[in-house]
C-alpha cells in the first residue's frame, strides 16, 4: 500500500498568496484592456476598417492608372472651355465687348491667351511635363476669367472654382510626390514640408463644390439625407480622417449626381440651359479628378490619419 503523505499548507495570511500575480483580482485595471466587441464605437471602427480594406482590394487593378485618370479629369474642364471659346468665338467677343466693355482687339487677345494657356497647360498636366508651370498657368486662367467675365461675386461660380483650384493643387502635390519617388535617396525635407501644406490646401478647397451643391436647388428628404452624409465625408476629407474612404465615397456620389443632374446631352442644342449644364458637368469631373488623386496619394502629413500612425 502506498503511504499517505500529508503536506502542511502555510496560512494564507502569511507571505504566501494563492494568486501571486493578481490574475483573479476583480478590480478594474488602469492599463490596456481588450476592446469590447459589443461596443457601438468598436463595431463602427471594425466596419470602417472593413470598408477601407475592400476599397484597397477592389481598386488594386486601377491603382497604377489612378494618377493619369485623375490628372485628365482635372483638366478636362479647361479642354472643354477652350473648345467652347473656339466654337463660339463670335458670341464670346460680342459678350465681352457689349456687356464687359472690352475694347476691340483686347477682347480678341483675352480669348486667345485663355485658349492657348488652357490647351498648353492641360496637355502638360496630362503628359506630366513641367506640371508646376502648367498649374500656375491654369490658375491664372481661373482668376483671369473670374474678373474678365464678371463672375467673381457669383457664389456658385466662386465655390466651384475654389474646388477647381483645389484639384490643381492636388496635381502640383502629385508632381512633388512623383519627384520624391524618383529621387528617394536625396534629402528633401523642405519639399516634403511644402507638399504637406499643398495637400492640406487641396483637400480643404476640394470640398467647396459639395457645399455649393448643398446651398442651391430644391430640397427634398433624399437631398437632405445625401447632404448630411456628404457633408460628413467632406469634413473627413478636410481634416484627413479616413481620407481615402471619404474621398472614394465622394467620387461615387459626385459621379452619380453629375450624370443624373448635369445631363447636358439630353437638352436640345439650341436651349441656353445646355451650356450651363455642360459647364457644371465638366467642372464636377475636375473635382472628381482631384479626389481620385487624393485616394491615390493619401491625405499627407497634416492629417488625422497621419497623426494616428505616430501615436
Short mmCIF file of C-alpha atoms in Angstrom, two decimals:
data_model
loop_
_atom_site.label_atom_id
_atom_site.label_comp_id
_atom_site.label_asym_id
_atom_site.label_seq_id
_atom_site.Cartn_x
_atom_site.Cartn_y
_atom_site.Cartn_z
CA UNK A 1 0.00 0.00 0.00
CA UNK A 2 1.21 3.44 -0.74
CA UNK A 3 1.86 5.70 2.19
CA UNK A 4 -0.27 8.77 2.77
CA UNK A 5 1.73 11.97 2.56
CA UNK A 6 0.46 14.96 4.50
CA UNK A 7 1.74 18.34 3.30
CA UNK A 8 1.05 21.18 5.62
CA UNK A 9 -0.28 24.33 3.93
CA UNK A 10 1.09 27.66 5.13
CA UNK A 11 -1.51 30.09 6.41
CA UNK A 12 -3.00 32.42 3.75
CA UNK A 13 -2.38 35.38 5.97
CA UNK A 14 1.39 34.91 5.76
CA UNK A 15 3.77 35.79 2.93
CA UNK A 16 2.21 33.26 0.55
CA UNK A 17 -0.60 34.31 -1.76
CA UNK A 18 -2.69 31.78 -3.71
CA UNK A 19 -2.82 34.28 -6.64
CA UNK A 20 0.59 35.97 -6.59
CA UNK A 21 0.17 37.72 -9.98
CA UNK A 22 -3.31 39.09 -9.30
CA UNK A 23 -4.98 37.36 -12.25
CA UNK A 24 -8.05 36.72 -10.15
CA UNK A 25 -8.33 40.31 -8.98
CA UNK A 26 -11.83 41.53 -9.96
CA UNK A 27 -10.94 45.22 -9.65
CA UNK A 28 -10.51 47.20 -12.89
CA UNK A 29 -7.03 47.79 -14.23
CA UNK A 30 -5.82 51.17 -15.36
CA UNK A 31 -3.66 49.59 -18.05
CA UNK A 32 -4.56 48.25 -21.54
CA UNK A 33 -7.75 46.18 -21.83
CA UNK A 34 -9.07 44.42 -24.93
CA UNK A 35 -11.76 46.31 -26.86
CA UNK A 36 -15.33 45.28 -26.16
CA UNK A 37 -16.73 43.81 -29.42
CA UNK A 38 -20.26 44.81 -28.37
CA UNK A 39 -19.33 48.49 -28.03
CA UNK A 40 -21.07 50.51 -30.83
CA UNK A 41 -17.93 52.59 -31.42
CA UNK A 42 -15.87 49.42 -31.76
CA UNK A 43 -18.39 48.00 -34.24
CA UNK A 44 -18.19 51.24 -36.25
CA UNK A 45 -14.38 51.08 -36.20
CA UNK A 46 -14.42 47.47 -37.43
CA UNK A 47 -16.93 48.36 -40.17
CA UNK A 48 -14.79 51.32 -41.33
CA UNK A 49 -11.71 49.10 -41.38
CA UNK A 50 -13.57 46.51 -43.47
CA UNK A 51 -14.69 49.18 -45.95
CA UNK A 52 -11.13 50.52 -46.21
CA UNK A 53 -9.76 47.03 -46.83
CA UNK A 54 -12.36 46.39 -49.55
CA UNK A 55 -11.57 49.72 -51.23
CA UNK A 56 -7.88 48.80 -51.17
CA UNK A 57 -8.59 45.35 -52.67
CA UNK A 58 -11.01 46.38 -55.42
CA UNK A 59 -9.05 49.46 -56.51
CA UNK A 60 -5.80 47.50 -56.79
CA UNK A 61 -6.14 46.85 -60.57
CA UNK A 62 -6.87 50.55 -61.12
CA UNK A 63 -4.18 51.87 -58.80
CA UNK A 64 -1.39 52.21 -61.42
CA UNK A 65 -3.78 54.22 -63.62
CA UNK A 66 -5.32 56.47 -60.93
CA UNK A 67 -2.79 59.35 -61.32
CA UNK A 68 -3.34 59.52 -65.09
CA UNK A 69 -7.15 59.33 -64.72
CA UNK A 70 -7.12 62.00 -62.01
CA UNK A 71 -4.91 64.37 -63.99
CA UNK A 72 -7.02 64.03 -67.12
CA UNK A 73 -10.30 64.63 -65.28
CA UNK A 74 -8.89 67.69 -63.51
CA UNK A 75 -8.01 69.46 -66.77
CA UNK A 76 -10.98 68.24 -68.83
CA UNK A 77 -12.96 71.34 -67.84
CA UNK A 78 -10.18 73.53 -69.32
CA UNK A 79 -10.15 71.48 -72.54
CA UNK A 80 -13.93 71.82 -72.85
CA UNK A 81 -13.75 75.54 -72.12
CA UNK A 82 -11.10 76.15 -74.78
CA UNK A 83 -13.19 74.20 -77.33
CA UNK A 84 -16.30 76.21 -76.39
CA UNK A 85 -14.47 79.54 -76.86
CA UNK A 86 -13.19 78.49 -80.30
CA UNK A 87 -16.59 77.19 -81.50
CA UNK A 88 -18.44 80.23 -80.08
CA UNK A 89 -15.81 82.83 -80.92
CA UNK A 90 -18.26 85.43 -82.24
CA UNK A 91 -20.63 85.10 -79.28
CA UNK A 92 -17.74 85.38 -76.83
CA UNK A 93 -16.46 88.57 -78.48
CA UNK A 94 -19.97 90.04 -78.52
CA UNK A 95 -20.44 89.36 -74.80
CA UNK A 96 -17.04 90.77 -73.79
CA UNK A 97 -17.44 93.92 -75.91
CA UNK A 98 -21.14 94.56 -75.24
CA UNK A 99 -21.52 93.56 -71.59
CA UNK A 100 -17.98 93.69 -70.21
CA UNK A 101 -16.97 96.77 -72.26
CA UNK A 102 -13.74 95.25 -73.59
CA UNK A 103 -12.29 97.39 -76.43
CA UNK A 104 -11.92 95.76 -79.85
CA UNK A 105 -8.61 93.91 -80.01
CA UNK A 106 -8.29 93.48 -76.25
CA UNK A 107 -11.26 91.10 -76.28
CA UNK A 108 -9.57 89.05 -79.03
CA UNK A 109 -6.30 88.98 -77.08
CA UNK A 110 -8.11 87.97 -73.87
CA UNK A 111 -9.77 84.98 -75.55
CA UNK A 112 -6.60 83.97 -77.42
CA UNK A 113 -4.48 83.97 -74.23
CA UNK A 114 -7.13 81.89 -72.46
CA UNK A 115 -7.33 79.29 -75.23
CA UNK A 116 -3.57 78.90 -75.68
CA UNK A 117 -2.88 78.73 -71.92
CA UNK A 118 -5.64 76.17 -71.33
CA UNK A 119 -4.56 73.92 -74.21
CA UNK A 120 -0.84 74.06 -73.42
CA UNK A 121 -1.33 73.81 -69.64
CA UNK A 122 -3.79 70.91 -69.89
CA UNK A 123 -1.52 68.99 -72.26
CA UNK A 124 1.44 69.50 -69.92
CA UNK A 125 -0.57 68.23 -66.93
CA UNK A 126 -1.71 65.11 -68.81
CA UNK A 127 1.81 64.38 -70.09
CA UNK A 128 3.36 65.21 -66.67
CA UNK A 129 5.72 67.72 -68.27
CA UNK A 130 6.54 70.90 -66.32
CA UNK A 131 3.45 70.38 -64.14
CA UNK A 132 4.33 73.27 -61.82
CA UNK A 133 4.31 75.84 -64.65
CA UNK A 134 1.18 74.27 -66.14
CA UNK A 135 -0.67 74.51 -62.82
CA UNK A 136 0.43 78.14 -62.47
CA UNK A 137 -0.88 78.96 -65.95
CA UNK A 138 -4.24 77.26 -65.35
CA UNK A 139 -4.61 79.03 -62.00
CA UNK A 140 -4.03 82.29 -63.88
CA UNK A 141 -6.83 81.35 -66.31
CA UNK A 142 -9.27 80.73 -63.43
CA UNK A 143 -8.52 84.15 -61.92
CA UNK A 144 -8.49 85.93 -65.30
CA UNK A 145 -11.88 84.51 -66.30
CA UNK A 146 -13.42 85.31 -62.91
CA UNK A 147 -12.66 89.00 -63.42
CA UNK A 148 -12.99 89.06 -67.21
CA UNK A 149 -16.49 87.58 -67.28
CA UNK A 150 -17.56 89.40 -64.10
CA UNK A 151 -18.34 86.23 -62.15
CA UNK A 152 -16.12 86.90 -59.14
CA UNK A 153 -19.15 87.74 -56.96
CA UNK A 154 -21.29 84.81 -58.14
CA UNK A 155 -21.32 82.46 -55.11
CA UNK A 156 -21.86 79.24 -57.07
CA UNK A 157 -19.11 80.11 -59.56
CA UNK A 158 -16.80 81.13 -56.70
CA UNK A 159 -17.28 77.86 -54.76
CA UNK A 160 -16.86 75.72 -57.86
CA UNK A 161 -13.66 77.47 -58.86
CA UNK A 162 -12.26 77.09 -55.36
CA UNK A 163 -12.71 73.35 -55.85
CA UNK A 164 -11.05 73.50 -59.28
CA UNK A 165 -8.11 75.31 -57.65
CA UNK A 166 -8.04 72.51 -55.05
CA UNK A 167 -7.80 69.97 -57.87
CA UNK A 168 -4.91 71.89 -59.45
CA UNK A 169 -3.10 71.92 -56.09
CA UNK A 170 -3.54 68.14 -55.98
CA UNK A 171 -1.82 67.96 -59.39
CA UNK A 172 1.01 70.08 -58.01
CA UNK A 173 1.30 67.78 -54.96
CA UNK A 174 1.22 64.72 -57.22
CA UNK A 175 4.17 66.07 -59.24
CA UNK A 176 6.11 66.57 -55.98
CA UNK A 177 5.14 63.04 -54.89
CA UNK A 178 6.41 61.58 -58.18
CA UNK A 179 9.65 63.55 -57.99
CA UNK A 180 10.20 62.31 -54.42
CA UNK A 181 9.96 58.71 -55.65
CA UNK A 182 12.45 59.40 -58.43
CA UNK A 183 14.99 60.92 -56.03
CA UNK A 184 14.20 58.85 -52.95
CA UNK A 185 17.79 58.83 -51.66
CA UNK A 186 18.30 62.60 -51.69
CA UNK A 187 17.42 64.87 -48.77
CA UNK A 188 14.11 66.62 -49.48
CA UNK A 189 12.84 67.85 -46.13
CA UNK A 190 11.75 71.26 -47.32
CA UNK A 191 9.94 69.78 -50.32
CA UNK A 192 8.16 67.28 -48.09
CA UNK A 193 7.03 70.15 -45.89
CA UNK A 194 5.74 72.09 -48.89
CA UNK A 195 3.92 69.02 -50.14
CA UNK A 196 2.12 68.63 -46.80
CA UNK A 197 0.78 72.19 -46.97
CA UNK A 198 -0.25 71.91 -50.64
CA UNK A 199 -2.08 68.65 -49.89
CA UNK A 200 -3.86 70.28 -46.94
CA UNK A 201 -4.91 73.28 -49.06
CA UNK A 202 -6.02 71.00 -51.90
CA UNK A 203 -8.09 68.82 -49.54
CA UNK A 204 -9.85 71.80 -47.99
CA UNK A 205 -10.59 73.52 -51.32
CA UNK A 206 -11.91 70.36 -52.99
CA UNK A 207 -14.94 70.17 -50.68
CA UNK A 208 -16.35 73.58 -51.69
CA UNK A 209 -18.08 72.07 -54.73
CA UNK A 210 -20.24 69.93 -52.47
CA UNK A 211 -21.04 72.95 -50.32
CA UNK A 212 -22.22 74.71 -53.47
CA UNK A 213 -24.43 71.72 -54.27
CA UNK A 214 -25.98 71.92 -50.78
CA UNK A 215 -26.99 75.58 -50.98
CA UNK A 216 -28.65 75.52 -54.41
CA UNK A 217 -31.64 73.67 -55.80
CA UNK A 218 -34.86 72.47 -54.22
CA UNK A 219 -34.77 70.50 -51.00
CA UNK A 220 -36.24 67.03 -50.52
CA UNK A 221 -35.83 64.21 -48.00
CA UNK A 222 -33.36 62.43 -50.29
CA UNK A 223 -31.39 65.66 -50.82
CA UNK A 224 -31.21 66.28 -47.05
CA UNK A 225 -30.00 62.71 -46.46
CA UNK A 226 -27.32 62.91 -49.16
CA UNK A 227 -26.27 66.38 -47.99
CA UNK A 228 -25.77 65.26 -44.37
CA UNK A 229 -23.71 62.21 -45.35
CA UNK A 230 -21.80 64.19 -47.98
CA UNK A 231 -21.05 66.99 -45.52
CA UNK A 232 -19.68 64.44 -43.04
CA UNK A 233 -17.48 62.98 -45.81
CA UNK A 234 -16.30 66.50 -46.76
CA UNK A 235 -15.28 67.24 -43.18
CA UNK A 236 -13.42 63.90 -43.04
CA UNK A 237 -11.57 64.82 -46.26
CA UNK A 238 -10.70 68.30 -44.94
CA UNK A 239 -9.25 67.04 -41.63
CA UNK A 240 -7.73 63.94 -43.23
CA UNK A 241 -9.67 61.37 -41.18
CA UNK A 242 -10.29 58.13 -43.10
CA UNK A 243 -9.46 60.35 -46.08
CA UNK A 244 -9.21 57.60 -48.70
CA UNK A 245 -12.57 56.14 -47.67
CA UNK A 246 -14.36 59.51 -47.58
CA UNK A 247 -12.76 60.66 -50.86
CA UNK A 248 -13.86 57.40 -52.54
CA UNK A 249 -17.39 57.96 -51.25
CA UNK A 250 -17.43 61.49 -52.68
CA UNK A 251 -16.08 60.24 -56.04
CA UNK A 252 -19.01 57.81 -56.32
CA UNK A 253 -21.61 60.32 -55.02
CA UNK A 254 -20.48 63.20 -57.25
CA UNK A 255 -20.21 60.93 -60.31
CA UNK A 256 -23.80 59.68 -59.88
CA UNK A 257 -25.03 63.22 -59.15
CA UNK A 258 -23.19 64.55 -62.22
CA UNK A 259 -24.71 62.04 -64.64
CA UNK A 260 -28.29 62.47 -63.44
CA UNK A 261 -28.36 66.21 -62.66
CA UNK A 262 -25.95 67.73 -65.21
CA UNK A 263 -27.14 65.61 -68.16
CA UNK A 264 -26.47 68.27 -70.81
CA UNK A 265 -26.61 65.72 -73.64
CA UNK A 266 -30.39 65.31 -73.08
CA UNK A 267 -31.05 69.05 -73.64
CA UNK A 268 -31.65 70.48 -77.10
CA UNK A 269 -28.54 72.13 -78.53
CA UNK A 270 -30.45 75.40 -79.06
CA UNK A 271 -31.54 75.59 -75.41
CA UNK A 272 -29.49 78.11 -73.34
CA UNK A 273 -29.52 75.76 -70.33
CA UNK A 274 -27.39 73.25 -72.23
CA UNK A 275 -24.19 75.35 -71.91
CA UNK A 276 -24.69 75.83 -68.16
CA UNK A 277 -25.25 72.11 -67.58
CA UNK A 278 -22.23 71.29 -69.73
CA UNK A 279 -20.08 73.74 -67.76
CA UNK A 280 -21.22 72.25 -64.43
CA UNK A 281 -20.70 68.70 -65.71
CA UNK A 282 -17.07 69.19 -66.71
CA UNK A 283 -16.25 71.23 -63.61
CA UNK A 284 -17.61 68.41 -61.44
CA UNK A 285 -15.40 65.97 -63.37
CA UNK A 286 -12.46 68.19 -62.49
CA UNK A 287 -13.21 67.93 -58.75
CA UNK A 288 -13.70 64.15 -59.07
CA UNK A 289 -10.22 64.01 -60.62
CA UNK A 290 -8.78 65.85 -57.61
CA UNK A 291 -10.46 63.39 -55.24
CA UNK A 292 -9.04 60.47 -57.25
CA UNK A 293 -5.54 61.89 -56.79
CA UNK A 294 -6.28 62.17 -53.07
CA UNK A 295 -7.27 58.49 -52.98
CA UNK A 296 -4.01 57.63 -54.73
CA UNK A 297 -1.64 59.80 -52.67
CA UNK A 298 -3.32 59.80 -49.28
CA UNK A 299 -4.03 62.90 -47.17
CA UNK A 300 -0.40 63.81 -46.40
CA UNK A 301 1.39 64.68 -43.18
CA UNK A 302 -1.04 67.33 -41.90
CA UNK A 303 -3.94 64.94 -41.32
CA UNK A 304 -5.58 62.89 -38.59
CA UNK A 305 -4.72 59.66 -40.44
CA UNK A 306 -1.02 60.52 -40.42
CA UNK A 307 -1.03 61.58 -36.77
CA UNK A 308 -2.66 58.28 -35.79
CA UNK A 309 0.37 56.45 -37.22
CA UNK A 310 2.65 58.45 -34.92
CA UNK A 311 0.80 57.81 -31.67
#
